[in-house]
Coordinates of C-alpha atoms and ligand atoms in Angstrom, one line a residue:
X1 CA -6.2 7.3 13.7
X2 CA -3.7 4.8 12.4
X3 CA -5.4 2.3 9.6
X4 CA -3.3 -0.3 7.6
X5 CA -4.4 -1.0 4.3
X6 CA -3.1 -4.8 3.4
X7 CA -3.9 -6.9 0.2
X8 CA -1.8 -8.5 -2.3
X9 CA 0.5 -7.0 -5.0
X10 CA -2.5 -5.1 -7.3
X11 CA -5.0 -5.5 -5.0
X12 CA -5.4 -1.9 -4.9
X13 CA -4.1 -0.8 -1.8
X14 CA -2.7 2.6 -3.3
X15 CA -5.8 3.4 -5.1
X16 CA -8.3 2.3 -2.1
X17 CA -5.3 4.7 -0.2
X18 CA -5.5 7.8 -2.0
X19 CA -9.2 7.9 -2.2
X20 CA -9.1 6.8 1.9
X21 CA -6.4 9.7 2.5
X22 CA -8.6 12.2 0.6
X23 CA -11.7 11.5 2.4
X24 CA -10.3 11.4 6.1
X25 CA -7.5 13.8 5.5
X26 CA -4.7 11.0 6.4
X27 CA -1.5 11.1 5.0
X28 CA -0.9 7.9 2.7
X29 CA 2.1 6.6 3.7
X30 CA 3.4 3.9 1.2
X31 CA 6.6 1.9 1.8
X32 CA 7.4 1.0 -2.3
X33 CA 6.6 4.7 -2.7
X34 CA 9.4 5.5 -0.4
X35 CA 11.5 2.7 -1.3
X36 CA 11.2 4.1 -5.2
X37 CA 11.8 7.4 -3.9
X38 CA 15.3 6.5 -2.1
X39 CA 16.1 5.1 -5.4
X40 CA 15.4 7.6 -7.8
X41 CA 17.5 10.3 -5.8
X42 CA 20.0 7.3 -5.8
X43 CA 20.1 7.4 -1.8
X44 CA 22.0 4.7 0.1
X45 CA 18.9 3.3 1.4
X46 CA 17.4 3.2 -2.0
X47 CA 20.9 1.3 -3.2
X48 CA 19.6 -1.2 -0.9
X49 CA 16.4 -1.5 -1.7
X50 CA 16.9 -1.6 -5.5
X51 CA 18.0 -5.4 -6.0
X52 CA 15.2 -6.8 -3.8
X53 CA 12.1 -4.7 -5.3
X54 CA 13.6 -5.7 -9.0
X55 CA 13.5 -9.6 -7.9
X56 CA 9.9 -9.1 -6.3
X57 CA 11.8 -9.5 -3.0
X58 CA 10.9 -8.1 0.5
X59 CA 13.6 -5.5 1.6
X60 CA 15.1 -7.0 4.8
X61 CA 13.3 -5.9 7.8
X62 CA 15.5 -3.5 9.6
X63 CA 15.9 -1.2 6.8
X64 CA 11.8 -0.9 5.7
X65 CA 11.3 -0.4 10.0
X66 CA 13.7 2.4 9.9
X67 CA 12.7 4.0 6.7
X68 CA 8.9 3.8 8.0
X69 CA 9.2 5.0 11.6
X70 CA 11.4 7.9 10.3
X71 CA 8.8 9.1 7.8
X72 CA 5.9 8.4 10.9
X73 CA 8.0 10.7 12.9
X74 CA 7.3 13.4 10.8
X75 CA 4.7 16.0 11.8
X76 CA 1.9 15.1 9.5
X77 CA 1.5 11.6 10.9
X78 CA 1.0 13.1 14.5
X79 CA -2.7 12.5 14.2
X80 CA -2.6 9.1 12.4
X81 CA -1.8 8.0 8.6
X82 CA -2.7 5.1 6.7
X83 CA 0.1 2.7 5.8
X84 CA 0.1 1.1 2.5
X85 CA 1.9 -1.8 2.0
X86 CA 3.4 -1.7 5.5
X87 CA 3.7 -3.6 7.3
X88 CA 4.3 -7.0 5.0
X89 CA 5.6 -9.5 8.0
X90 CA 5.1 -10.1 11.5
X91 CA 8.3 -8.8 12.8
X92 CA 7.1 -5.4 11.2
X93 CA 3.7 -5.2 12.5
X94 CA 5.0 -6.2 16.2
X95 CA 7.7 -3.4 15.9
X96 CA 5.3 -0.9 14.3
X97 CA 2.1 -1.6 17.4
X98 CA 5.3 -1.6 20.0
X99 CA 6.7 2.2 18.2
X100 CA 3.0 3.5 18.4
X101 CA 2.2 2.1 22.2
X102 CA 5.3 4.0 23.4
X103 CA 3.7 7.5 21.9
X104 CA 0.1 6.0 24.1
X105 CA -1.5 5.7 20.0
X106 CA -2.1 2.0 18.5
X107 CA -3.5 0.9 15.1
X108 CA -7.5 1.4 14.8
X109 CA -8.0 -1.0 12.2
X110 CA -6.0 -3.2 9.5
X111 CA -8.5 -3.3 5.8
X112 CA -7.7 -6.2 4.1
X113 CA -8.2 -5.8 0.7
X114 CA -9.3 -9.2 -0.7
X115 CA -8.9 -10.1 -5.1
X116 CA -8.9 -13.3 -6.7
X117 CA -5.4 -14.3 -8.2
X118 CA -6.5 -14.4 -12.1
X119 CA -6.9 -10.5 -11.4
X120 CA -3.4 -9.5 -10.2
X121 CA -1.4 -10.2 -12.9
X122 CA -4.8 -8.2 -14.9
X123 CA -4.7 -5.3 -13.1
X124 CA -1.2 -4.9 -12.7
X125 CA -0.4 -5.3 -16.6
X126 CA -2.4 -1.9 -17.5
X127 CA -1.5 -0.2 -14.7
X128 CA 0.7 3.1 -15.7
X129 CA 1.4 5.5 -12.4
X130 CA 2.3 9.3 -12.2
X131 CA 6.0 9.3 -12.0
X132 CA 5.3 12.8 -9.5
X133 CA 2.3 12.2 -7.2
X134 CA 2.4 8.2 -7.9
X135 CA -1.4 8.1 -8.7
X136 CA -2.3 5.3 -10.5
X137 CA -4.1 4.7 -13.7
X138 CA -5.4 1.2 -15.8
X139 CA -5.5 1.3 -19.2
X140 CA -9.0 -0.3 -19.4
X141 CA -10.6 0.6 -15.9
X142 CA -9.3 3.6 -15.0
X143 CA -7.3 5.1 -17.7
X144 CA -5.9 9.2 -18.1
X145 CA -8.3 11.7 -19.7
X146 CA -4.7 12.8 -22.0
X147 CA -2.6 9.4 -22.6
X148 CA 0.6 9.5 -20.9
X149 CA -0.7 12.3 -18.4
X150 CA -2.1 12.3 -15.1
X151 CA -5.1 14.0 -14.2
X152 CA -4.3 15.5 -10.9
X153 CA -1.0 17.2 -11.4
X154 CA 0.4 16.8 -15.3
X155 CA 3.0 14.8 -14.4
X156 CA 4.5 12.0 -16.7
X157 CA 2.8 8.2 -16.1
X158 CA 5.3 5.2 -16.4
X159 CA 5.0 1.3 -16.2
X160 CA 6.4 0.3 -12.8
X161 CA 9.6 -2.4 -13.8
X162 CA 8.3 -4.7 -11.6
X163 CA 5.2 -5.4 -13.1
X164 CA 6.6 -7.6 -16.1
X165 CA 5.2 -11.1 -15.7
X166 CA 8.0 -13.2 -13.6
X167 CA 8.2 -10.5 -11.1
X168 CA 4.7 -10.5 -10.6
X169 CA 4.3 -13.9 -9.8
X170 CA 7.4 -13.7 -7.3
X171 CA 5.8 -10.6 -5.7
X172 CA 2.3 -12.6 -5.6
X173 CA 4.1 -16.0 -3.4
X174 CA 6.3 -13.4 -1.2
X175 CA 3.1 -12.1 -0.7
X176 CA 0.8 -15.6 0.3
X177 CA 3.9 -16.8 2.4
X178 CA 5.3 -14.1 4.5
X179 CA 2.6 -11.2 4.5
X180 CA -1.1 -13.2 4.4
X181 CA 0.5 -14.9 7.9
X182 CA 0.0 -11.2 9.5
X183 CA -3.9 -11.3 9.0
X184 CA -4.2 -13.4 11.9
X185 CA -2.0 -11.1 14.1
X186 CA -4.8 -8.5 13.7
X187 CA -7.6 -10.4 13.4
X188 CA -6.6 -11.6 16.7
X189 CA -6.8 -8.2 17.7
X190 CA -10.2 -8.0 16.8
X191 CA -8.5 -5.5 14.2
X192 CA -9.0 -7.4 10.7
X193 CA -11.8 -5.7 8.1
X194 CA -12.3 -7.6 5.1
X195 CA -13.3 -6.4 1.4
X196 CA -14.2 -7.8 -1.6
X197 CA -11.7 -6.3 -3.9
X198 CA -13.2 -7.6 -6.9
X199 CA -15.1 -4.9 -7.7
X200 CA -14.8 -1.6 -9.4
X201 CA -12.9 1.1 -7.7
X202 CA -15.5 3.2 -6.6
X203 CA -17.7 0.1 -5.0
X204 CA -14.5 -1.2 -3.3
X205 CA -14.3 2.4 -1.7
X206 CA -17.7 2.7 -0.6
X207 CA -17.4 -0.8 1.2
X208 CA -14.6 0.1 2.6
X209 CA -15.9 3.8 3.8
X210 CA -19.1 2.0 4.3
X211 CA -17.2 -0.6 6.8
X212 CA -14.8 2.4 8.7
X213 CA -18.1 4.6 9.3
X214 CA -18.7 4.5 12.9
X215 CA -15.1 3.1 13.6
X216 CA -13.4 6.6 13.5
X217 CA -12.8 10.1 15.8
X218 CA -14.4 12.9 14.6
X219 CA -10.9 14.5 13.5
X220 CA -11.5 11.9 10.9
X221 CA -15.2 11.1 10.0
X222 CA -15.6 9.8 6.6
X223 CA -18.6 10.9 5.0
Ligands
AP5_301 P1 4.7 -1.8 -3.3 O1 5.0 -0.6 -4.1 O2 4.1 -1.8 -2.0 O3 3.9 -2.8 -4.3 P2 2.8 -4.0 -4.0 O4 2.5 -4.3 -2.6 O5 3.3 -5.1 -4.9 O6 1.5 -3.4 -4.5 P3 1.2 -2.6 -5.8 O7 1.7 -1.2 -5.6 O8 1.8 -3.3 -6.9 O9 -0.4 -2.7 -5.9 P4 -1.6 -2.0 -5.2 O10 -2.2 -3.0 -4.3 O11 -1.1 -0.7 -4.5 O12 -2.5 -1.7 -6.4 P5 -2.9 -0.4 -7.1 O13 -3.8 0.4 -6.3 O14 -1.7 0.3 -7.7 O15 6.1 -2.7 -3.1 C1 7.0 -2.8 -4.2 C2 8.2 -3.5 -3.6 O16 8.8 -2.7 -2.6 C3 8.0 -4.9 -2.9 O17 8.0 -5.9 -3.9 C4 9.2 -4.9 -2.0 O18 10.4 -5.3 -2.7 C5 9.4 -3.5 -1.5 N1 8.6 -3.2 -0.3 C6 7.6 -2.3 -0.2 N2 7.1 -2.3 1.1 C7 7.9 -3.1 1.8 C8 7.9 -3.5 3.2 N3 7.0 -3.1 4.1 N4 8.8 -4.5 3.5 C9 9.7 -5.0 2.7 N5 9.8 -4.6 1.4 C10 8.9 -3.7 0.9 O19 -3.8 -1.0 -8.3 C11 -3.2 -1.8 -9.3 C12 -3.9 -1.5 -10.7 O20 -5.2 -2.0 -10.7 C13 -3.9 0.0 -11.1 O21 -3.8 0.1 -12.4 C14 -5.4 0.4 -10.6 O22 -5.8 1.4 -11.4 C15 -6.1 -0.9 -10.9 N6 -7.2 -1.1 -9.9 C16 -7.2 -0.9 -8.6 N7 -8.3 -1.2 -8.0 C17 -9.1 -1.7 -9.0 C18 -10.5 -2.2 -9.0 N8 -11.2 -2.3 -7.9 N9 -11.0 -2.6 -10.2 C19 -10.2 -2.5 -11.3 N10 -9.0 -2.0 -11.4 C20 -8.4 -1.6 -10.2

């Protein structure tokens, strides 16, 4: 079982991710988590990565293909994941369906996470994420039973440096230009789901568990 969860930058594609991975028992894999990951250990391929995410940039293809297929490769994706923020163009969605077909799997469905624009720059403003298991918090909707803490594992919460103002808006047309084009490639596909983002967290995931019931293996049933 192979779901993509698209949506624009603050749509809440992590959250709607964790809460997805928890419930089906998928691993969550998320490209910026990977990308930030490369960086912190100060890895080559996070070297690369480091002056595109901090202009709200994509990373050029090549590199976010290899970095994803390697992780995919790993044992605990053998029975499917779900891919947050991957893929983002069309080159990557044509090289990720052709990776899968060779191992006879294919994507089930892409969830398209639909928010209106005055709530990006809202949502992503407040938002403060574990540095150690990257769960995210909101100061107003969602916020840390300790300040500064996460609830799950302790670890320290941080402001992402991309979520200052200018970047926002430069992740926001990256987004409409070069990613929204690759709803049609799955919607041709008869692959698209869309949700109304706009709600709370909770309501967004029980639409979207609400949609996926019925459309998954048994390995995988959401309940
Ligand atoms: P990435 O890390 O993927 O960032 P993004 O796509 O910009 O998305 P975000 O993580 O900012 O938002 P989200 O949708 O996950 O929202 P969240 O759930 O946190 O990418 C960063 C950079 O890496 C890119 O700019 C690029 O440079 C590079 N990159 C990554 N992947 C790449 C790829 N495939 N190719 C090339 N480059 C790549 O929620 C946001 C906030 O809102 C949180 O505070 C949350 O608590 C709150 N919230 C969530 N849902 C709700 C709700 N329903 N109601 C109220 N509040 C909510």
């Amino acid at each position: 079982m192979y779901i993509i969860i698209l949506g624009a930058p603050g749509a809440g594609k992590g959250t709607q991710a964790g809460i997805l991975s928890r419930e089906m028992n998928l691993p969550r894999i998320a490209s910026g988590d990977l990308f930030r990951q490369a960086l912190e250990k100060k890895s080559e391929l996070g070297l690369l990565a480091k002056s595109y995410m901090e202009e709200g940039r994509l990373v050029p293809d090549e590199i976010a293909i290899r970095m994803v297929l390697e992780r995919i490769s790993l044992p605990d994706c053998v029975s499917g994941c779900l891919f947050d923020g991957f893929p983002r163009t069309l080159e990557q969605a044509e090289v990720l369906d052709k990776a899968l077909a060779e191992q006879g799997k294919s994507i089930a469905k892409a969830i398209y996470i639909q928010v209106t624009k005055e709530e990006f720059l809202k949502r992503l403003s407040g938002r403060w994420l574990c540095r150690n298991c990257q769960t995210p918090y909101h100061l107003v909707t969602s916020p840390p039973k300790v300040q500064g803490k996460c609830d799950k594992c302790g670890g320290e919460l941080y402001q992402r440096p991309d979520d200052n103002e200018e970047t926002v808006r430069e992740r926001l047309e990256v987004f409409f230009a070069q990613t929204a084009p690759i709803l049609d490639y799955y919607r041709k596909q008869n692959k698209l789901i869309e949700v109304n983002g706009n709600l709370g967290i909770q309501e967004v995931a029980r639409e979207v568990i609400s949609v996926l019931r019925g459309e998954v293996s048994d390995n995988h049933k959401v309940s």
